[in-house]
XYZ file of C-alpha atoms in Angstrom:
273
model
C 104.123 85.701 116.319
C 101.054 85.092 118.405
C 99.634 81.907 116.882
C 100.791 78.526 118.097
C 101.592 76.360 115.073
C 99.184 73.513 114.461
C 99.831 70.137 112.854
C 102.051 69.954 109.800
C 100.480 70.265 106.384
C 101.332 67.871 103.563
C 104.231 70.157 102.681
C 105.582 69.999 106.223
C 104.538 73.558 107.056
C 102.604 74.052 110.279
C 99.074 75.365 110.001
C 97.052 77.385 112.495
C 94.398 74.743 112.977
C 91.424 75.908 115.071
C 91.530 74.403 118.542
C 88.512 73.332 120.564
C 86.322 76.362 121.207
C 83.585 76.902 123.722
C 80.339 75.989 121.970
C 78.885 79.376 122.816
C 81.759 81.147 121.015
C 81.088 79.249 117.810
C 77.351 79.755 118.176
C 77.925 83.466 118.732
C 80.143 83.715 115.640
C 77.424 82.079 113.553
C 74.700 84.248 115.053
C 76.705 87.405 114.399
C 77.571 86.507 110.810
C 74.023 85.425 110.003
C 72.490 88.483 111.681
C 74.784 90.893 109.845
C 73.955 89.091 106.606
C 70.239 89.496 107.178
C 70.785 93.191 107.838
C 72.792 93.539 104.620
C 70.013 91.899 102.625
C 67.524 94.322 104.181
C 69.744 97.284 103.264
C 69.919 95.993 99.688
C 66.126 95.835 99.557
C 65.786 99.278 101.161
C 68.250 101.202 98.985
C 68.238 99.248 95.741
C 71.127 99.259 93.262
C 70.826 102.636 91.519
C 73.577 104.218 93.639
C 76.253 101.560 94.169
C 78.493 103.850 96.204
C 75.732 104.662 98.691
C 74.770 100.996 98.956
C 78.354 99.921 99.651
C 78.842 102.635 102.281
C 75.568 101.884 104.051
C 76.253 98.139 104.057
C 79.778 98.517 105.445
C 78.792 100.991 108.146
C 75.598 99.407 109.371
C 76.911 95.844 109.368
C 80.003 96.954 111.271
C 77.887 98.821 113.832
C 75.696 95.742 114.244
C 78.657 93.444 114.887
C 80.447 95.828 117.251
C 77.226 96.438 119.151
C 76.539 92.748 119.629
C 80.123 92.023 120.662
C 80.166 94.876 123.174
C 77.037 93.409 124.756
C 77.973 89.729 124.699
C 81.777 89.801 124.973
C 82.583 93.185 126.576
C 86.070 92.129 127.657
C 87.176 90.967 124.215
C 89.018 93.045 121.627
C 87.970 93.419 118.004
C 89.923 93.830 114.790
C 87.541 94.974 112.060
C 88.112 95.998 108.469
C 86.015 99.083 109.115
C 87.969 99.869 112.289
C 91.298 99.771 110.416
C 93.378 98.238 113.191
C 93.314 99.516 116.748
C 90.390 101.820 116.000
C 88.271 98.717 115.556
C 88.951 97.367 119.033
C 86.394 96.883 121.786
C 87.355 96.881 125.457
C 91.108 96.268 125.501
C 94.055 96.884 123.177
C 93.996 93.949 120.783
C 97.726 93.184 120.803
C 97.641 92.720 124.563
C 94.297 90.926 124.617
C 93.841 87.197 125.099
C 90.711 87.100 122.933
C 90.286 89.046 119.694
C 87.361 88.892 117.293
C 88.513 89.410 113.696
C 85.600 90.553 111.576
C 84.835 91.660 108.046
C 81.304 93.112 108.111
C 80.997 93.002 104.306
C 83.492 91.002 102.298
C 82.980 91.799 98.627
C 81.409 95.258 98.517
C 81.588 95.282 94.720
C 79.552 92.080 94.424
C 77.166 93.261 97.143
C 76.368 96.374 95.101
C 75.630 94.414 91.909
C 72.076 93.164 91.549
C 71.797 89.394 91.334
C 75.279 88.576 92.648
C 75.532 86.235 95.624
C 79.338 85.880 95.944
C 79.833 88.190 98.948
C 80.126 87.319 102.616
C 80.298 88.255 106.295
C 83.289 87.003 108.330
C 83.437 86.515 112.104
C 86.402 84.734 113.723
C 87.773 84.442 117.257
C 91.530 84.373 117.900
C 92.815 83.319 121.352
C 96.316 83.751 122.697
C 98.282 80.510 122.591
C 95.608 78.796 120.500
C 95.176 80.830 117.339
C 91.810 80.761 115.587
C 89.318 78.868 117.732
C 85.843 79.679 116.418
C 84.511 81.195 113.225
C 81.607 81.508 110.850
C 81.236 82.764 107.292
C 77.780 83.822 106.143
C 76.873 83.877 102.457
C 73.647 85.825 102.943
C 72.432 85.888 99.350
C 72.934 82.101 99.216
C 71.119 81.594 102.521
C 73.922 79.674 104.220
C 76.366 80.138 107.104
C 79.363 77.824 107.367
C 81.006 77.383 110.772
C 83.927 75.685 112.469
C 81.828 73.233 114.479
C 80.379 71.627 111.358
C 82.288 69.290 109.039
C 82.638 69.979 105.326
C 84.608 66.938 104.128
C 87.091 66.896 101.272
C 85.539 64.958 98.338
C 87.208 61.599 97.812
C 87.405 61.855 94.027
C 90.599 63.501 92.786
C 89.788 66.007 90.035
C 91.335 65.339 86.631
C 91.299 69.072 85.918
C 91.572 71.143 89.122
C 89.306 74.184 89.363
C 90.979 77.239 90.907
C 88.951 80.194 92.170
C 90.507 83.531 91.224
C 89.682 87.218 91.173
C 87.073 88.314 88.637
C 89.376 91.013 87.255
C 93.002 90.245 88.136
C 93.999 86.574 88.522
C 97.530 86.537 89.986
C 100.540 85.266 88.102
C 100.702 82.395 90.589
C 97.248 81.185 89.534
C 98.201 81.459 85.862
C 101.311 79.405 86.594
C 99.202 76.756 88.343
C 96.785 76.745 85.414
C 99.645 75.986 83.033
C 101.444 73.457 85.235
C 98.401 71.451 86.322
C 96.101 71.927 83.347
C 93.739 73.670 85.739
C 90.605 75.670 85.032
C 90.445 79.193 86.451
C 87.031 80.103 87.872
C 86.465 83.861 88.349
C 84.530 84.620 91.528
C 83.777 87.474 93.919
C 84.861 87.941 97.522
C 87.620 86.063 99.342
C 85.108 84.471 101.684
C 82.968 83.301 98.787
C 86.027 81.779 97.106
C 87.212 79.885 100.193
C 83.689 78.648 100.919
C 83.446 77.467 97.291
C 86.524 75.330 98.018
C 84.967 74.003 101.228
C 81.698 73.263 99.413
C 83.543 71.397 96.651
C 82.469 73.806 93.913
C 86.148 74.457 93.188
C 89.297 72.656 94.314
C 91.560 75.561 95.266
C 91.832 79.289 95.789
C 95.105 81.035 94.956
C 95.500 84.682 95.950
C 98.523 86.970 95.830
C 97.100 90.436 95.277
C 97.141 91.741 98.838
C 94.743 91.074 101.708
C 94.394 91.761 105.418
C 93.683 89.459 108.351
C 89.930 90.145 108.246
C 89.799 88.953 104.626
C 90.914 85.433 105.499
C 90.638 84.677 109.239
C 87.093 83.304 109.334
C 87.221 81.493 105.969
C 90.593 79.940 106.833
C 89.323 78.791 110.228
C 86.289 77.110 108.644
C 88.462 75.422 106.017
C 91.082 74.177 108.484
C 88.443 72.836 110.855
C 87.315 70.398 108.139
C 90.803 69.332 107.079
C 91.393 71.517 104.033
C 94.866 72.947 103.386
C 95.350 76.667 104.139
C 98.742 78.445 104.147
C 100.608 81.325 102.587
C 101.489 80.670 98.939
C 105.033 79.726 99.977
C 103.668 77.129 102.402
C 104.274 79.236 105.516
C 101.608 79.216 108.230
C 98.993 81.944 108.422
C 99.362 84.142 111.512
C 96.671 86.332 113.032
C 96.407 89.250 115.463
C 99.749 90.580 114.308
C 100.819 94.205 114.815
C 100.527 94.715 111.057
C 97.307 93.031 109.870
C 98.500 92.901 106.245
C 98.419 89.275 105.074
C 98.851 89.516 101.325
C 98.632 85.979 99.954
C 96.739 82.768 100.522
C 96.386 79.203 99.271
C 93.333 77.146 100.267
C 92.877 73.792 98.573
C 92.333 70.059 98.811
C 95.200 68.577 100.872
C 96.217 66.363 97.961
C 96.672 69.417 95.735
C 98.802 71.401 98.198
C 102.188 70.039 97.124
C 101.685 70.386 93.349
C 100.100 73.820 93.741
C 102.899 75.110 95.966
C 105.446 73.786 93.483
C 103.598 75.430 90.596
C 103.438 78.877 92.205
C 107.030 78.830 93.484
C 108.989 81.756 92.094
C 106.039 83.638 90.623
């Protein structure tokens, strides 16, 4: 494993808490995510929604090219792991597994929502992983909402404990683990779009947790997890194990992000499902 474990969560499991990052790395992450988001909005306006497949393809390709181009100019010695690069093909400069600095990016998280007129629950993810430190800087842009959340800003956990926890889940296939949590905690399931939009809804206090077990990759969660951890939210695998990044296999299939005070009951509820 390449990530150094961070402080223990409420369940005793270590978490990959973002360490202090150079201010320019965090600023660059935010600039990249925001810039790619602006480009994606322009592509939406240019192509419209009549051909969803063409819109998705153009958004993925052009946002990826934008991010790789900016990174090659501003961080030419860093490696890149991109959803569109599919592993080593997405690298810039050096082989990512031997690199000390790796940008983990998702140029368009939530292509389905992006291609549907009126939907704003899609995102752009930009995160920096550093050897020996783990995730150190990140930003998640929600372009259609006009916001970019970043690791150098604080998004505090609301003090009030919810009587009925709200859990963000997939619009079409909530996992059995979320259904188990709904039953055990009397929770309300809130269908929502992309992974980044769901985690940022937790950070914004719109929902209290996000439970996912349907399969993801590192680029789906790295930036959202970094933003959540930087403000003190809980983020682990659904068995409480720490999240690891820049692994040889980028598959990272499950995720729990929630209020720290909900971590223990949620982990107990999803155990065995």
